[in-house]
Amino acid sequence: MYLDLLLVGFGHVARRFVKLLDERASVLHDRHDVRCRIVGVTTARHGAAFDPNGLSTAVLLDRYASGSSIDGTDRDRAGRDYSWLLSEARHHTATACAEGRVVLIETTPLDVTNGGFPAIDHVREALLAGAHVITANKAPVAFGYRDLAARAAAAGRRFFFEGAVMDGIPIFNLVRETLPACEILRFRGVVNATTNFILTAMERGRTYHDALTEMQRAGIAEADASHDEDGWDAAAKTAALINVLMDGDATPLTVAREGIRAITPDRVHDARARGRRIRLVASAQREGGLLLGRVAPEELHPGDPLAQLDGLQNGLLLETDVLGTVGILQLDGGLTQTAYALLSDLITIAKQGTRDRNRGHSLAPSP
Amino acid sequence: MYLDLLLVGFGHVARRFVKLLDERASVLHDRHDVRCRIVGVTTARHGAAFDPNGLSTAVLLDRYASGSSIDGTDRDRAGRDYSWLLSEARHHTATACAEGRVVLIETTPLDVTNGGFPAIDHVREALLAGAHVITANKAPVAFGYRDLAARAAAAGRRFFFEGAVMDGIPIFNLVRETLPACEILRFRGVVNATTNFILTAMERGRTYHDALTEMQRAGIAEADASHDEDGWDAAAKTAALINVLMDGDATPLTVAREGIRAITPDRVHDARARGRRIRLVASAQREGGLLLGRVAPEELHPGDPLAQLDGLQNGLLLETDVLGTVGILQLDGGLTQTAYALLSDLITIAKQGTRDRNRGHSLAPSP
């Protein structure tokens, strides 16, 4: 199956993704019968490009690295925004759109101050244009899951977001594909790498500031790290998990939230002296008919699987009705893992497309 | 979709499974469009029964509990073995067999002394008769995976075994459905509940014998617990994981194996005094082109996620090429979890059957 990709956002994750796509091209083709090409990209500060015959990954990355616009000009051409990208796609890849062979890769950053926009609009408009959508941005699933899932179903397209929580470690796929006839009753997790890295570093005698700076240099924390420090990132992930796994209707704003800025070295060492460890825990449970989400630093008993998560490690414990508690751990975190989440969703879309095609639906192979 | 079930083996797991099937009937029907009925059962010591119109779960369980034969007679009728069951199925449910609506549920105990037989024959013959096969017995996948997978593919039927490792916690489904384009490079796990329960109990001052007796009373360890104690159960699981996740060709006999009988209270307490914990670890890795499986007690560092697994808890760490290490933990173990594995595989078969039917294959709904 041939897929045409549109990229909105070309930051660390998207750039790692296009490299991974090249590195894994033979696996994609040989094992999953998928061939991909990038036909359009818009960036925040490096212009935009579209070519229905495919853009070169190497050229895009070179131009980005050199600081010029990714279309080869030395400046940002006015009007080349997301609407322009979709309009180009509708015009130049109309057949592929109609056949469900266009996929939007959405990697713009999370913005909690404006209800998930513009990312939600990106998803809506792409679905209207006939594209599937894969996002690593938590905003659409944290603020607009129910609406977007309904729109995707109505359009006969997919809306996937495996990378929104715990990078490429399957969470949403795990529950959807491998836990049928199970209800998720509650969950607890360590889901933010930056804060976990800071708390672990403080246990080892480093300063908060020093650890945060290292995360920013590695591209894992933003220059403005308040999203991580104040628990917004974890709250958005909590809302996403509530919405998808527990059929809830949360947003990051409905999750009770306390960040880690008030955690002092004394408090970390005091807990350590009592055999405890402080972790930023995201959780949700039902109470009196309500689904309550919460993000807060907690002192964990050493036997708690979440207490063992150091540095960039993440983990999630799902309490189910029939299987008891199932834990899934991400013991290595990083950009590659997040980029892999996009790849994993892409393969799922391709597999389902092939299935639909075999069923005699409208999908057809590219000439 | 209507499914007719044949049960070979009616021990703890199978009896919990048929109860679970009743308890979850509405979820199966409403959410997955599956209706099941049990049409045939053979047992080791309680006779056999077959009725193409369906057997009553309550009656089967009552008769079993009362010690009489499950067909209502007070004795075992000669010749009512597995061949009889399949012959009845071929004769009385021929249409369902041809339509892929018959599923064999294989729960006979693991026997490592005879190369996986008779369980392997149960699977082969059921596939030949047109049935899908789900097993909680490790023998077929540990001794004959490659052959059985090929036979199932040739027959257009499914051979599933999620319950063979870590009960209902998805391992095989996890890798198959949610980790595409990932290679499993090596794994390490705690996969046997009885030995982990004994080691944990010894840490708390109980005797080996006392802990083992408790496991036998709970129906988790067999009266002859040597399979657990000598590492055979863990070795069979290791072979199964090697065969399925790493495309290997292992058997329980090719896995280097050391059990826990030599672990003394002194050794457990000595490790504990040094902050370490002894766990029976199952692992596999590639070395010089070979896939080496191993089961042995290991002293684990407290930061090792496997070291935290107490009592009936199990866990598996999968080292992958692109995602780093992914861990999956079973924090509650028990019969319900194993029975759920069979249910989970049953739903997968039903979903795939519905898909095939929609594609216009030969499967048709029952009248």
PDB file of C-alpha atoms in Angstrom, chain A residues 128-295:
ATOM      1  CA  LEU A 128     -12.723  16.447   6.297  1.00  0.00           C
ATOM      2  CA  ALA A 129     -10.144  16.380   3.503  1.00  0.00           C
ATOM      3  CA  GLY A 130     -10.131  12.558   3.637  1.00  0.00           C
ATOM      4  CA  ALA A 131      -6.826  12.097   5.449  1.00  0.00           C
ATOM      5  CA  HIS A 132      -6.148   9.794   8.377  1.00  0.00           C
ATOM      6  CA  VAL A 133      -4.542  11.541  11.355  1.00  0.00           C
ATOM      7  CA  ILE A 134      -1.699  10.449  13.626  1.00  0.00           C
ATOM      8  CA  THR A 135      -0.624  12.807  16.360  1.00  0.00           C
ATOM      9  CA  ALA A 136       2.077  12.867  19.021  1.00  0.00           C
ATOM     10  CA  ASN A 137       0.439  15.999  20.414  1.00  0.00           C
ATOM     11  CA  LYS A 138      -1.645  15.308  23.493  1.00  0.00           C
ATOM     12  CA  ALA A 139      -4.019  18.252  22.907  1.00  0.00           C
ATOM     13  CA  PRO A 140      -6.531  16.659  20.497  1.00  0.00           C
ATOM     14  CA  VAL A 141      -7.070  13.525  22.579  1.00  0.00           C
ATOM     15  CA  ALA A 142      -6.932  15.401  25.901  1.00  0.00           C
ATOM     16  CA  PHE A 143      -9.371  18.147  24.878  1.00  0.00           C
ATOM     17  CA  GLY A 144     -11.445  16.737  22.052  1.00  0.00           C
ATOM     18  CA  TYR A 145     -11.312  12.951  21.941  1.00  0.00           C
ATOM     19  CA  ARG A 146     -15.013  12.137  21.799  1.00  0.00           C
ATOM     20  CA  ASP A 147     -15.765  14.628  19.052  1.00  0.00           C
ATOM     21  CA  LEU A 148     -12.724  13.698  16.983  1.00  0.00           C
ATOM     22  CA  ALA A 149     -13.274   9.952  17.318  1.00  0.00           C
ATOM     23  CA  ALA A 150     -16.872  10.422  16.113  1.00  0.00           C
ATOM     24  CA  ARG A 151     -15.729  12.561  13.187  1.00  0.00           C
ATOM     25  CA  ALA A 152     -13.093   9.996  12.212  1.00  0.00           C
ATOM     26  CA  ALA A 153     -15.647   7.176  12.324  1.00  0.00           C
ATOM     27  CA  ALA A 154     -18.099   9.185  10.225  1.00  0.00           C
ATOM     28  CA  ALA A 155     -15.365   9.942   7.682  1.00  0.00           C
ATOM     29  CA  GLY A 156     -14.159   6.330   7.556  1.00  0.00           C
ATOM     30  CA  ARG A 157     -10.707   7.489   8.569  1.00  0.00           C
ATOM     31  CA  ARG A 158      -8.412   6.768  11.550  1.00  0.00           C
ATOM     32  CA  PHE A 159      -7.448   9.091  14.381  1.00  0.00           C
ATOM     33  CA  PHE A 160      -4.503   7.586  16.274  1.00  0.00           C
ATOM     34  CA  PHE A 161      -2.335   9.028  19.056  1.00  0.00           C
ATOM     35  CA  GLU A 162      -0.223   6.239  20.553  1.00  0.00           C
ATOM     36  CA  GLY A 163       2.667   8.691  21.052  1.00  0.00           C
ATOM     37  CA  ALA A 164       0.603  10.958  23.312  1.00  0.00           C
ATOM     38  CA  VAL A 165       1.380   8.821  26.403  1.00  0.00           C
ATOM     39  CA  MET A 166       4.584   6.880  27.126  1.00  0.00           C
ATOM     40  CA  ASP A 167       5.964   7.402  23.635  1.00  0.00           C
ATOM     41  CA  GLY A 168       6.019   4.271  21.512  1.00  0.00           C
ATOM     42  CA  ILE A 169       5.141   1.926  24.362  1.00  0.00           C
ATOM     43  CA  PRO A 170       1.706   0.627  23.465  1.00  0.00           C
ATOM     44  CA  ILE A 171      -0.961   1.912  25.869  1.00  0.00           C
ATOM     45  CA  PHE A 172      -3.961   2.742  23.726  1.00  0.00           C
ATOM     46  CA  ASN A 173      -3.183  -0.124  21.338  1.00  0.00           C
ATOM     47  CA  LEU A 174      -2.603  -2.444  24.286  1.00  0.00           C
ATOM     48  CA  VAL A 175      -6.075  -1.857  25.677  1.00  0.00           C
ATOM     49  CA  ARG A 176      -7.846  -1.725  22.294  1.00  0.00           C
ATOM     50  CA  GLU A 177      -6.179  -4.760  20.745  1.00  0.00           C
ATOM     51  CA  THR A 178      -5.233  -7.034  23.633  1.00  0.00           C
ATOM     52  CA  LEU A 179      -7.594  -6.461  26.562  1.00  0.00           C
ATOM     53  CA  PRO A 180     -11.047  -7.189  25.158  1.00  0.00           C
ATOM     54  CA  ALA A 181     -13.846  -7.767  27.664  1.00  0.00           C
ATOM     55  CA  CYS A 182     -11.822  -5.961  30.348  1.00  0.00           C
ATOM     56  CA  GLU A 183     -12.867  -2.758  32.076  1.00  0.00           C
ATOM     57  CA  ILE A 184     -10.216  -0.297  33.312  1.00  0.00           C
ATOM     58  CA  LEU A 185     -11.361   0.633  36.817  1.00  0.00           C
ATOM     59  CA  ARG A 186      -8.510   3.014  37.721  1.00  0.00           C
ATOM     60  CA  PHE A 187      -4.930   3.758  36.839  1.00  0.00           C
ATOM     61  CA  ARG A 188      -1.747   5.168  38.369  1.00  0.00           C
ATOM     62  CA  GLY A 189       1.363   6.103  36.475  1.00  0.00           C
ATOM     63  CA  VAL A 190       4.592   8.041  36.133  1.00  0.00           C
ATOM     64  CA  VAL A 191       4.131   9.589  32.710  1.00  0.00           C
ATOM     65  CA  ASN A 192       6.372  12.674  32.507  1.00  0.00           C
ATOM     66  CA  ALA A 193      10.052  12.077  31.803  1.00  0.00           C
ATOM     67  CA  THR A 194      11.393  15.547  32.663  1.00  0.00           C
ATOM     68  CA  THR A 195       9.965  15.669  36.186  1.00  0.00           C
ATOM     69  CA  ASN A 196      11.004  12.083  36.870  1.00  0.00           C
ATOM     70  CA  PHE A 197      14.528  12.890  35.713  1.00  0.00           C
ATOM     71  CA  ILE A 198      14.657  15.924  38.019  1.00  0.00           C
ATOM     72  CA  LEU A 199      13.342  13.998  41.061  1.00  0.00           C
ATOM     73  CA  THR A 200      15.806  11.147  40.447  1.00  0.00           C
ATOM     74  CA  ALA A 201      18.711  13.562  39.989  1.00  0.00           C
ATOM     75  CA  MET A 202      17.818  15.314  43.264  1.00  0.00           C
ATOM     76  CA  GLU A 203      17.922  11.959  45.069  1.00  0.00           C
ATOM     77  CA  ARG A 204      21.487  11.675  43.815  1.00  0.00           C
ATOM     78  CA  GLY A 205      22.484  15.090  45.094  1.00  0.00           C
ATOM     79  CA  ARG A 206      22.124  17.156  41.934  1.00  0.00           C
ATOM     80  CA  THR A 207      20.184  20.411  41.911  1.00  0.00           C
ATOM     81  CA  TYR A 208      16.749  20.899  40.411  1.00  0.00           C
ATOM     82  CA  HIS A 209      18.066  23.587  38.094  1.00  0.00           C
ATOM     83  CA  ASP A 210      21.013  21.503  36.887  1.00  0.00           C
ATOM     84  CA  ALA A 211      18.816  18.503  36.049  1.00  0.00           C
ATOM     85  CA  LEU A 212      16.241  20.651  34.273  1.00  0.00           C
ATOM     86  CA  THR A 213      18.929  22.295  32.160  1.00  0.00           C
ATOM     87  CA  GLU A 214      20.197  18.882  31.080  1.00  0.00           C
ATOM     88  CA  MET A 215      16.670  17.894  29.950  1.00  0.00           C
ATOM     89  CA  GLN A 216      16.353  21.125  27.977  1.00  0.00           C
ATOM     90  CA  ARG A 217      19.722  20.564  26.270  1.00  0.00           C
ATOM     91  CA  ALA A 218      18.629  17.024  25.314  1.00  0.00           C
ATOM     92  CA  GLY A 219      15.500  18.384  23.628  1.00  0.00           C
ATOM     93  CA  ILE A 220      13.253  16.513  26.057  1.00  0.00           C
ATOM     94  CA  ALA A 221      12.093  19.587  27.997  1.00  0.00           C
ATOM     95  CA  GLU A 222      11.084  22.797  26.257  1.00  0.00           C
ATOM     96  CA  ALA A 223      12.934  26.087  26.881  1.00  0.00           C
ATOM     97  CA  ASP A 224       9.802  27.038  28.812  1.00  0.00           C
ATOM     98  CA  ALA A 225       9.565  23.921  30.942  1.00  0.00           C
ATOM     99  CA  SER A 226       6.545  25.039  32.942  1.00  0.00           C
ATOM    100  CA  HIS A 227       4.367  22.475  31.140  1.00  0.00           C
ATOM    101  CA  ASP A 228       6.467  19.753  32.715  1.00  0.00           C
ATOM    102  CA  GLU A 229       7.231  21.417  36.066  1.00  0.00           C
ATOM    103  CA  ASP A 230       3.647  22.453  36.774  1.00  0.00           C
ATOM    104  CA  GLY A 231       2.215  19.086  35.803  1.00  0.00           C
ATOM    105  CA  TRP A 232       0.390  20.258  32.659  1.00  0.00           C
ATOM    106  CA  ASP A 233       1.966  17.593  30.480  1.00  0.00           C
ATOM    107  CA  ALA A 234       1.035  14.873  32.972  1.00  0.00           C
ATOM    108  CA  ALA A 235      -2.478  16.329  33.328  1.00  0.00           C
ATOM    109  CA  ALA A 236      -2.967  16.252  29.558  1.00  0.00           C
ATOM    110  CA  LYS A 237      -1.854  12.606  29.505  1.00  0.00           C
ATOM    111  CA  THR A 238      -4.180  11.831  32.414  1.00  0.00           C
ATOM    112  CA  ALA A 239      -7.098  13.401  30.543  1.00  0.00           C
ATOM    113  CA  ALA A 240      -6.190  11.421  27.411  1.00  0.00           C
ATOM    114  CA  LEU A 241      -6.108   8.148  29.369  1.00  0.00           C
ATOM    115  CA  ILE A 242      -9.412   8.927  31.103  1.00  0.00           C
ATOM    116  CA  ASN A 243     -11.104   9.778  27.814  1.00  0.00           C
ATOM    117  CA  VAL A 244      -9.894   6.787  25.838  1.00  0.00           C
ATOM    118  CA  LEU A 245      -9.530   3.998  28.390  1.00  0.00           C
ATOM    119  CA  MET A 246     -12.394   4.867  30.745  1.00  0.00           C
ATOM    120  CA  ASP A 247     -14.831   6.516  28.318  1.00  0.00           C
ATOM    121  CA  GLY A 248     -14.550   9.764  30.252  1.00  0.00           C
ATOM    122  CA  ASP A 249     -14.945  13.377  29.279  1.00  0.00           C
ATOM    123  CA  ALA A 250     -11.941  15.033  30.939  1.00  0.00           C
ATOM    124  CA  THR A 251      -9.682  17.858  29.852  1.00  0.00           C
ATOM    125  CA  PRO A 252      -6.318  18.850  31.356  1.00  0.00           C
ATOM    126  CA  LEU A 253      -8.233  21.579  33.193  1.00  0.00           C
ATOM    127  CA  THR A 254     -10.500  19.086  35.006  1.00  0.00           C
ATOM    128  CA  VAL A 255      -7.517  17.123  36.361  1.00  0.00           C
ATOM    129  CA  ALA A 256      -6.487  18.169  39.894  1.00  0.00           C
ATOM    130  CA  ARG A 257      -2.898  19.250  39.383  1.00  0.00           C
ATOM    131  CA  GLU A 258       0.162  19.927  41.518  1.00  0.00           C
ATOM    132  CA  GLY A 259       3.630  20.170  39.969  1.00  0.00           C
ATOM    133  CA  ILE A 260       7.089  19.567  41.416  1.00  0.00           C
ATOM    134  CA  ARG A 261       8.383  23.137  41.937  1.00  0.00           C
ATOM    135  CA  ALA A 262       7.713  22.932  45.672  1.00  0.00           C
ATOM    136  CA  ILE A 263       9.748  19.745  46.074  1.00  0.00           C
ATOM    137  CA  THR A 264      12.919  20.675  47.947  1.00  0.00           C
ATOM    138  CA  PRO A 265      16.123  18.612  48.240  1.00  0.00           C
ATOM    139  CA  ASP A 266      15.314  18.259  51.956  1.00  0.00           C
ATOM    140  CA  ARG A 267      11.968  16.699  51.203  1.00  0.00           C
ATOM    141  CA  VAL A 268      13.535  14.286  48.685  1.00  0.00           C
ATOM    142  CA  HIS A 269      16.273  13.231  51.130  1.00  0.00           C
ATOM    143  CA  ASP A 270      13.879  12.994  54.048  1.00  0.00           C
ATOM    144  CA  ALA A 271      11.686  10.593  52.054  1.00  0.00           C
ATOM    145  CA  ARG A 272      14.765   8.648  50.970  1.00  0.00           C
ATOM    146  CA  ALA A 273      15.878   8.319  54.603  1.00  0.00           C
ATOM    147  CA  ARG A 274      12.523   6.678  55.375  1.00  0.00           C
ATOM    148  CA  GLY A 275      12.943   4.298  52.413  1.00  0.00           C
ATOM    149  CA  ARG A 276      10.438   6.215  50.306  1.00  0.00           C
ATOM    150  CA  ARG A 277      10.740   7.928  46.957  1.00  0.00           C
ATOM    151  CA  ILE A 278       8.895  10.961  45.642  1.00  0.00           C
ATOM    152  CA  ARG A 279       7.420  10.569  42.165  1.00  0.00           C
ATOM    153  CA  LEU A 280       4.961  12.719  40.197  1.00  0.00           C
ATOM    154  CA  VAL A 281       1.986  10.358  39.982  1.00  0.00           C
ATOM    155  CA  ALA A 282      -0.859  10.670  37.472  1.00  0.00           C
ATOM    156  CA  SER A 283      -3.986   8.780  38.446  1.00  0.00           C
ATOM    157  CA  ALA A 284      -7.698   8.434  37.916  1.00  0.00           C
ATOM    158  CA  GLN A 285     -10.523   6.665  39.670  1.00  0.00           C
ATOM    159  CA  ARG A 286     -14.303   6.680  39.892  1.00  0.00           C
ATOM    160  CA  GLU A 287     -15.855   8.241  42.964  1.00  0.00           C
ATOM    161  CA  GLY A 288     -19.604   8.608  43.330  1.00  0.00           C
ATOM    162  CA  GLY A 289     -20.262   8.414  39.611  1.00  0.00           C
ATOM    163  CA  LEU A 290     -17.492  10.890  38.832  1.00  0.00           C
ATOM    164  CA  LEU A 291     -14.201  10.175  37.104  1.00  0.00           C
ATOM    165  CA  LEU A 292     -11.529  12.009  39.079  1.00  0.00           C
ATOM    166  CA  GLY A 293      -8.125  12.672  37.538  1.00  0.00           C
ATOM    167  CA  ARG A 294      -5.175  13.816  39.619  1.00  0.00           C
ATOM    168  CA  VAL A 295      -1.508  14.713  39.135  1.00  0.00           C
TER     169      VAL A 295
END
